[in-house]
Tab-separated table of C-alpha atoms in Angstrom:
chain	number	residue	atom	x	y	z
Z	1	UNK	CA	-0.039	-0.108	-0.061
Z	2	UNK	CA	2.926	2.402	0.551
Z	3	UNK	CA	4.684	2.054	-2.692
Z	4	UNK	CA	5.671	5.531	-3.753
Z	5	UNK	CA	3.102	6.584	-1.017
Z	6	UNK	CA	4.642	6.946	2.343
Z	7	UNK	CA	1.385	8.404	3.605
Z	8	UNK	CA	-0.697	5.446	2.593
Z	9	UNK	CA	-3.394	8.030	1.565
Z	10	UNK	CA	-2.863	9.424	-1.780
Z	11	UNK	CA	-4.947	7.166	-3.653
Z	12	UNK	CA	-7.546	6.930	-0.880
Z	13	UNK	CA	-7.858	10.754	-0.650
Z	14	UNK	CA	-8.014	11.078	-4.614
Z	15	UNK	CA	-10.838	8.714	-4.886
Z	16	UNK	CA	-12.638	10.427	-1.838
Z	17	UNK	CA	-12.304	13.814	-3.506
Z	18	UNK	CA	-13.707	12.199	-6.921
Z	19	UNK	CA	-16.536	10.860	-4.907
Z	20	UNK	CA	-17.087	14.204	-3.341
Z	21	UNK	CA	-17.619	15.904	-6.627
Z	22	UNK	CA	-20.060	13.385	-7.824
Z	23	UNK	CA	-17.579	11.372	-10.037
Z	24	UNK	CA	-17.998	7.544	-10.265
Z	25	UNK	CA	-14.941	6.240	-8.468
Z	26	UNK	CA	-13.953	2.628	-7.155
Z	27	UNK	CA	-14.638	1.864	-3.857
Z	28	UNK	CA	-11.817	1.359	-1.457
Z	29	UNK	CA	-10.871	0.224	2.023
Z	30	UNK	CA	-7.801	-0.259	4.155
Z	31	UNK	CA	-7.164	-3.997	4.960
Z	32	UNK	CA	-4.781	-5.854	7.271
Z	33	UNK	CA	-3.581	-8.931	5.288
Z	34	UNK	CA	-2.439	-12.103	6.813
Z	35	UNK	CA	-1.476	-15.315	5.036
Z	36	UNK	CA	-1.509	-18.580	7.001
Z	37	UNK	CA	-0.967	-16.404	10.171
Z	38	UNK	CA	1.967	-14.504	8.696
Z	39	UNK	CA	1.825	-10.756	8.437
Z	40	UNK	CA	1.589	-9.448	4.978
Z	41	UNK	CA	1.018	-5.821	6.078
Z	42	UNK	CA	-1.448	-2.965	5.471
Z	43	UNK	CA	-2.980	-2.683	2.035
Z	44	UNK	CA	-5.499	-0.365	0.319
Z	45	UNK	CA	-8.125	-2.809	-1.435
Z	46	UNK	CA	-9.521	-1.015	-4.526
Z	47	UNK	CA	-12.538	-2.016	-6.276
Z	48	UNK	CA	-11.587	-3.278	-9.777
Z	49	UNK	CA	-13.861	-1.411	-12.329
Z	50	UNK	CA	-15.707	-4.166	-14.107
Z	51	UNK	CA	-19.251	-5.525	-14.308
Z	52	UNK	CA	-20.149	-4.932	-10.785
Z	53	UNK	CA	-18.701	-1.556	-10.771
Z	54	UNK	CA	-20.898	-0.713	-13.735
Z	55	UNK	CA	-24.033	-2.053	-12.286
Z	56	UNK	CA	-23.327	-0.070	-9.025
Z	57	UNK	CA	-22.564	3.132	-10.824
Z	58	UNK	CA	-24.833	2.971	-13.920
Z	59	UNK	CA	-27.595	0.384	-13.239
Z	60	UNK	CA	-28.222	-3.002	-14.717
Z	61	UNK	CA	-28.478	-2.076	-18.318
Z	62	UNK	CA	-25.110	0.053	-18.261
Z	63	UNK	CA	-22.865	0.504	-21.178
Z	64	UNK	CA	-19.313	-0.234	-22.244
Z	65	UNK	CA	-16.191	0.136	-20.055
Z	66	UNK	CA	-12.718	0.376	-21.408
Z	67	UNK	CA	-9.193	1.134	-19.858
Z	68	UNK	CA	-7.270	2.696	-22.914
Z	69	UNK	CA	-3.586	1.818	-22.612
Z	70	UNK	CA	-0.677	1.826	-24.859
Z	71	UNK	CA	1.604	-1.122	-25.843
Z	72	UNK	CA	4.620	1.108	-26.004
Z	73	UNK	CA	4.959	4.856	-24.734
Z	74	UNK	CA	7.102	5.440	-27.876
Z	75	UNK	CA	4.078	4.730	-30.289
Z	76	UNK	CA	1.808	7.476	-31.359
Z	77	UNK	CA	-1.144	6.342	-29.208
Z	78	UNK	CA	-3.718	8.705	-30.563
Z	79	UNK	CA	-6.348	6.380	-29.368
Z	80	UNK	CA	-5.212	6.432	-25.931
Z	81	UNK	CA	-5.530	10.267	-26.127
Z	82	UNK	CA	-9.035	9.796	-27.663
Z	83	UNK	CA	-8.188	11.507	-30.893
Z	84	UNK	CA	-10.382	10.633	-33.918
Z	85	UNK	CA	-8.032	9.286	-36.680
Z	86	UNK	CA	-10.577	7.559	-38.871
Z	87	UNK	CA	-13.408	4.900	-38.892
Z	88	UNK	CA	-11.341	1.724	-38.960
Z	89	UNK	CA	-11.499	-0.365	-35.750
Z	90	UNK	CA	-7.765	-1.036	-35.962
Z	91	UNK	CA	-7.024	2.373	-35.137
Z	92	UNK	CA	-8.417	2.118	-31.880
Z	93	UNK	CA	-6.752	-1.116	-30.771
Z	94	UNK	CA	-5.417	0.350	-27.513
Z	95	UNK	CA	-9.082	1.004	-26.591
Z	96	UNK	CA	-10.901	-2.020	-27.878
Z	97	UNK	CA	-8.370	-4.604	-26.780
Z	98	UNK	CA	-8.619	-3.148	-23.295
Z	99	UNK	CA	-12.387	-3.423	-23.029
Z	100	UNK	CA	-13.874	-4.979	-19.868
Z	101	UNK	CA	-16.624	-6.713	-21.716
Z	102	UNK	CA	-17.004	-8.207	-25.195
Z	103	UNK	CA	-17.472	-5.294	-27.707
Z	104	UNK	CA	-19.926	-5.755	-30.636
Z	105	UNK	CA	-19.423	-3.848	-33.858
Z	106	UNK	CA	-22.299	-1.506	-32.886
Z	107	UNK	CA	-20.492	-0.434	-29.724
Z	108	UNK	CA	-17.182	0.174	-31.516
Z	109	UNK	CA	-19.282	2.421	-33.979
Z	110	UNK	CA	-20.849	4.303	-31.300
Z	111	UNK	CA	-17.265	5.120	-29.606
Z	112	UNK	CA	-15.834	6.126	-32.812
Z	113	UNK	CA	-18.763	8.308	-33.554
Z	114	UNK	CA	-18.307	10.107	-30.297
Z	115	UNK	CA	-14.631	10.773	-30.953
Z	116	UNK	CA	-15.454	12.045	-34.369
Z	117	UNK	CA	-17.897	14.579	-32.595
Z	118	UNK	CA	-15.260	15.153	-30.051
Z	119	UNK	CA	-12.681	16.031	-32.775
Z	120	UNK	CA	-15.018	18.309	-34.546
Z	121	UNK	CA	-15.432	20.602	-31.314
Z	122	UNK	CA	-19.077	21.242	-31.940
Z	123	UNK	CA	-22.208	19.739	-30.331
Z	124	UNK	CA	-20.043	18.233	-27.816
Z	125	UNK	CA	-22.946	17.168	-25.583
Z	126	UNK	CA	-23.949	14.720	-28.272
Z	127	UNK	CA	-20.783	12.840	-27.569
Z	128	UNK	CA	-19.679	13.795	-23.845
Z	129	UNK	CA	-21.192	13.567	-20.431
Z	130	UNK	CA	-19.911	17.150	-20.194
Z	131	UNK	CA	-20.983	17.686	-16.336
Z	132	UNK	CA	-19.114	14.530	-15.212
Z	133	UNK	CA	-16.120	15.122	-17.411
Z	134	UNK	CA	-15.646	18.733	-15.910
Z	135	UNK	CA	-16.052	17.427	-12.553
Z	136	UNK	CA	-13.318	14.763	-13.144
Z	137	UNK	CA	-10.909	17.275	-14.532
Z	138	UNK	CA	-11.516	19.529	-11.542
Z	139	UNK	CA	-10.246	17.014	-9.117
Z	140	UNK	CA	-7.590	15.465	-11.646
Z	141	UNK	CA	-5.964	18.873	-11.932
Z	142	UNK	CA	-6.143	19.560	-8.437
Z	143	UNK	CA	-4.223	16.332	-7.445
Z	144	UNK	CA	-1.370	17.122	-9.951
Z	145	UNK	CA	-1.311	13.641	-11.342
Z	146	UNK	CA	0.628	13.583	-14.601
Z	147	UNK	CA	0.866	9.886	-14.972
Z	148	UNK	CA	-2.589	10.262	-16.457
Z	149	UNK	CA	-4.694	11.485	-19.330
Z	150	UNK	CA	-3.375	15.213	-18.873
Z	151	UNK	CA	0.225	13.921	-18.689
Z	152	UNK	CA	2.878	12.613	-21.471
Z	153	UNK	CA	1.622	8.827	-20.702
Z	154	UNK	CA	-2.043	9.686	-21.368
Z	155	UNK	CA	-3.280	6.695	-19.750
Z	156	UNK	CA	-4.568	5.655	-16.121
Z	157	UNK	CA	-8.301	6.290	-16.543
Z	158	UNK	CA	-11.403	4.421	-17.516
Z	159	UNK	CA	-13.625	5.209	-20.253
Z	160	UNK	CA	-17.269	4.685	-20.118
Z	161	UNK	CA	-19.462	4.737	-22.954
Z	162	UNK	CA	-23.420	4.538	-22.994
Z	163	UNK	CA	-25.569	5.435	-25.959
Z	164	UNK	CA	-22.645	7.351	-27.782
Z	165	UNK	CA	-22.075	9.499	-24.624
Z	166	UNK	CA	-18.423	9.341	-23.192
Z	167	UNK	CA	-17.328	9.675	-19.709
Z	168	UNK	CA	-13.998	9.408	-17.953
Z	169	UNK	CA	-13.380	7.705	-14.763
Z	170	UNK	CA	-10.502	7.837	-12.224
Z	171	UNK	CA	-7.749	5.250	-11.769
Z	172	UNK	CA	-4.261	5.105	-10.295
Z	173	UNK	CA	-3.076	7.921	-7.813
Z	174	UNK	CA	0.004	6.525	-6.085
Z	175	UNK	CA	2.055	9.295	-8.270
Z	176	UNK	CA	-0.469	12.029	-7.445
Z	177	UNK	CA	0.283	15.098	-5.491
Z	178	UNK	CA	3.191	16.024	-7.799
Z	179	UNK	CA	5.322	13.038	-7.269
Z	180	UNK	CA	5.332	11.734	-10.866
Z	181	UNK	CA	7.209	14.790	-11.877
Z	182	UNK	CA	10.057	13.944	-9.516
Z	183	UNK	CA	11.083	11.101	-11.865
Z	184	UNK	CA	9.691	12.171	-15.054
Z	185	UNK	CA	12.160	12.341	-18.186
Z	186	UNK	CA	11.291	16.242	-18.037
Z	187	UNK	CA	11.360	16.339	-14.261
Z	188	UNK	CA	10.266	19.374	-12.250
Z	189	UNK	CA	11.524	19.377	-8.713
Z	190	UNK	CA	10.702	22.825	-7.449
Z	191	UNK	CA	7.642	22.169	-5.182
Z	192	UNK	CA	6.497	25.728	-5.487
Z	193	UNK	CA	6.043	25.476	-9.440
Z	194	UNK	CA	4.189	22.127	-8.670
Z	195	UNK	CA	1.899	23.118	-5.923
Z	196	UNK	CA	0.917	26.481	-7.976
Z	197	UNK	CA	0.668	24.527	-11.258
Z	198	UNK	CA	-1.862	26.608	-13.465
Z	199	UNK	CA	-5.434	25.094	-13.209
Z	200	UNK	CA	-6.301	26.339	-16.797
Z	201	UNK	CA	-3.174	25.004	-18.700
Z	202	UNK	CA	-2.567	21.832	-16.555
Z	203	UNK	CA	-0.154	20.314	-19.262
Z	204	UNK	CA	2.455	21.793	-21.492
Z	205	UNK	CA	0.805	23.104	-24.725
Z	206	UNK	CA	2.097	20.131	-26.919
Z	207	UNK	CA	0.493	17.713	-24.706
Z	208	UNK	CA	-2.829	19.600	-23.778
Z	209	UNK	CA	-3.617	20.207	-27.569
Z	210	UNK	CA	-3.456	16.494	-28.137
Z	211	UNK	CA	-6.046	15.757	-25.262
Z	212	UNK	CA	-9.374	16.762	-26.942
Z	213	UNK	CA	-11.490	15.643	-23.962
Z	214	UNK	CA	-9.864	18.358	-22.032
Z	215	UNK	CA	-8.834	20.795	-24.680
Z	216	UNK	CA	-11.969	20.964	-26.778
Z	217	UNK	CA	-14.137	21.375	-23.966
Z	218	UNK	CA	-12.059	24.223	-22.465
Z	219	UNK	CA	-12.444	25.970	-25.657
Z	220	UNK	CA	-16.111	26.361	-25.058
Z	221	UNK	CA	-16.652	29.599	-23.035
Z	222	UNK	CA	-19.706	27.898	-21.165
Z	223	UNK	CA	-17.888	24.801	-20.178
Z	224	UNK	CA	-14.794	26.690	-19.234
Z	225	UNK	CA	-16.994	28.797	-16.763
Z	226	UNK	CA	-18.547	25.864	-15.639
Z	227	UNK	CA	-15.094	24.222	-14.897
Z	228	UNK	CA	-14.281	27.248	-12.604
Z	229	UNK	CA	-17.537	26.859	-10.930
Z	230	UNK	CA	-16.885	23.371	-10.043
Z	231	UNK	CA	-13.516	24.325	-8.844
Z	232	UNK	CA	-14.823	26.812	-6.541
Z	233	UNK	CA	-17.412	24.290	-5.370
Z	234	UNK	CA	-14.691	21.745	-4.720
Z	235	UNK	CA	-12.366	24.123	-2.719
Z	236	UNK	CA	-15.367	25.519	-0.690
Z	237	UNK	CA	-16.775	22.240	0.179
Z	238	UNK	CA	-13.721	20.078	0.495
Z	239	UNK	CA	-11.242	22.515	1.969
Z	240	UNK	CA	-12.712	25.680	3.467
Z	241	UNK	CA	-15.379	23.559	5.244
Z	242	UNK	CA	-12.732	21.731	7.210
Z	243	UNK	CA	-13.729	18.465	5.775
Z	244	UNK	CA	-10.187	17.637	4.424
Z	245	UNK	CA	-8.307	17.991	7.462
Z	246	UNK	CA	-10.841	16.120	9.691
Z	247	UNK	CA	-10.832	13.325	6.885
Z	248	UNK	CA	-7.070	13.279	6.806
Z	249	UNK	CA	-6.818	13.130	10.779
Z	250	UNK	CA	-9.219	10.504	11.056
Z	251	UNK	CA	-7.836	8.371	8.441
Z	252	UNK	CA	-4.270	8.732	9.756
Z	253	UNK	CA	-5.407	7.894	13.296
Z	254	UNK	CA	-7.255	4.874	11.902
Z	255	UNK	CA	-4.362	3.224	9.977
Z	256	UNK	CA	-1.563	4.241	12.395
Z	257	UNK	CA	-1.191	1.161	14.474
Z	258	UNK	CA	-1.192	-0.889	11.371
Z	259	UNK	CA	1.494	1.248	9.549
Z	260	UNK	CA	3.684	0.895	12.801
Z	261	UNK	CA	3.274	-3.097	12.648
Z	262	UNK	CA	3.737	-3.151	8.742
Z	263	UNK	CA	6.689	-5.404	8.168
Z	264	UNK	CA	6.304	-5.071	4.289
Z	265	UNK	CA	6.346	-1.058	4.380
Z	266	UNK	CA	8.433	0.650	1.876
Z	267	UNK	CA	9.226	3.266	4.577
Z	268	UNK	CA	9.647	3.674	8.385
Z	269	UNK	CA	6.852	4.763	10.508
Z	270	UNK	CA	8.690	7.983	11.088
Z	271	UNK	CA	8.817	8.564	7.091
Z	272	UNK	CA	5.012	7.837	7.282
Z	273	UNK	CA	4.242	10.558	9.927
Z	274	UNK	CA	6.276	12.960	7.944
Z	275	UNK	CA	4.399	12.056	4.623
Z	276	UNK	CA	0.982	12.526	6.388
Z	277	UNK	CA	2.059	16.078	7.359
Z	278	UNK	CA	3.702	16.716	3.912
Z	279	UNK	CA	0.358	15.670	2.308
Z	280	UNK	CA	-1.700	17.939	4.388
Z	281	UNK	CA	0.405	20.976	3.748
Z	282	UNK	CA	0.570	20.159	0.041
Z	283	UNK	CA	-3.078	20.097	-0.169
Z	284	UNK	CA	-3.737	23.088	1.797
Z	285	UNK	CA	-1.431	25.155	-0.331
Z	286	UNK	CA	-2.551	23.816	-3.596
Z	287	UNK	CA	-6.199	24.722	-2.281
Z	288	UNK	CA	-4.885	28.272	-1.545
Z	289	UNK	CA	-3.219	28.594	-4.738
Z	290	UNK	CA	-6.069	27.116	-6.788
Z	291	UNK	CA	-8.352	29.718	-5.046
Z	292	UNK	CA	-6.137	32.529	-5.759
Z	293	UNK	CA	-5.918	31.490	-9.479
Z	294	UNK	CA	-9.752	31.527	-9.733
Z	295	UNK	CA	-9.708	34.972	-8.122
Z	296	UNK	CA	-7.270	36.316	-10.640
Z	297	UNK	CA	-4.645	36.880	-7.898
Z	298	UNK	CA	-2.297	34.341	-9.383
Z	299	UNK	CA	-2.102	33.563	-13.205
Z	300	UNK	CA	-3.840	30.483	-14.097
Z	301	UNK	CA	-1.669	29.623	-17.265
Z	302	UNK	CA	1.702	28.408	-17.643
Z	303	UNK	CA	2.766	31.466	-19.640
Z	304	UNK	CA	1.364	33.710	-16.950
Z	305	UNK	CA	3.072	32.046	-14.095
Z	306	UNK	CA	6.351	32.291	-15.852
Z	307	UNK	CA	5.893	35.867	-16.340
Z	308	UNK	CA	4.830	36.518	-12.868
Z	309	UNK	CA	6.512	33.881	-10.645
Z	310	UNK	CA	6.416	36.126	-7.677
Z	311	UNK	CA	2.525	35.982	-7.583
Z	312	UNK	CA	2.688	32.222	-6.650
Z	313	UNK	CA	1.839	31.046	-3.249
Z	314	UNK	CA	5.037	30.620	-1.402
Z	315	UNK	CA	6.089	27.073	-0.627
Z	316	UNK	CA	8.724	26.739	2.223
Z	317	UNK	CA	9.938	23.553	3.906
Z	318	UNK	CA	7.934	21.171	1.661
Z	319	UNK	CA	10.016	18.384	-0.030
Z	320	UNK	CA	7.618	16.334	-2.262
Z	321	UNK	CA	10.048	13.374	-2.057
Z	322	UNK	CA	8.847	12.946	1.755
Z	323	UNK	CA	5.685	11.692	0.101
Z	324	UNK	CA	7.546	8.605	-1.365
Z	325	UNK	CA	9.620	8.091	-4.458
Z	326	UNK	CA	11.458	5.359	-6.305
Z	327	UNK	CA	14.479	5.662	-3.880
Z	328	UNK	CA	11.963	3.999	-1.250
Z	329	UNK	CA	11.765	0.836	-3.412
Z	330	UNK	CA	15.524	0.901	-3.848
Z	331	UNK	CA	16.018	0.896	-0.036
Z	332	UNK	CA	13.542	-1.691	0.327
Z	333	UNK	CA	15.143	-3.982	-2.156
Z	334	UNK	CA	18.949	-3.137	-2.520
Z	335	UNK	CA	20.940	-4.928	-5.034
């Protein structure tokens, strides 16, 4: 449960944030695992999105569920990015081969038709569950997870299609809250840049313009304004209300004795306690920055922040690597 997450809580909190904003998210629960009396440690059991998940979230007669992913990151992977490139089924192999159910041709036609509309940038509500997608991106942008649709990898999400309408669903957050960037090929290790990362351009232009589910929606003034409204709703309800700090403290207290006894942990208990406090500070500073970006006090674009870096929320004493990184695995399994 603690691989690259010394707090044990990044995934747990990310799903809680998604659920708070009304986004269908996997259920999860902490579990203490023993095998034949041998302690295996503390884990986070996460619901696998499949048939039971679809029934729970969308009803008995739900639609199709996919987990788009690439064979090689060096490929074009336009289908993983949800870009329309033609009508041939073969062009969308990274989607269809990762379907959770058998995919009839009519379902393939519906999905490709939805991508065609998305590519056009017109009548988007005929192809996209706009409300759900905007709520998803509100949280996705907040948690700074670039091993995702908005990152260079472009994956780690589920795609739900029903009656030709697309929704994006959350998955895999152990590298959220800025930690993916610590080991990325084009790494950013300045926590002030990451915690203040702009909410309106949450990826470099060469990435963002090739992610139509975000980019084409945000080009519409109505949807862009609604995105900001949802961001304000999220910050007010999740942070200003005190909910976040109470949730974090309650969860930390619940898992504390199990972390202390976890012989399989990738970190010491002291590292865990430091990570919990770091996660608290990162989230509160991120909320402060996002709120000021919405208010126009901090630029909400990459270009704007590069021009006025002094406007950013000051970040002192925060080390994102304290949340966990690959060095923890190397220390756990030295050669």
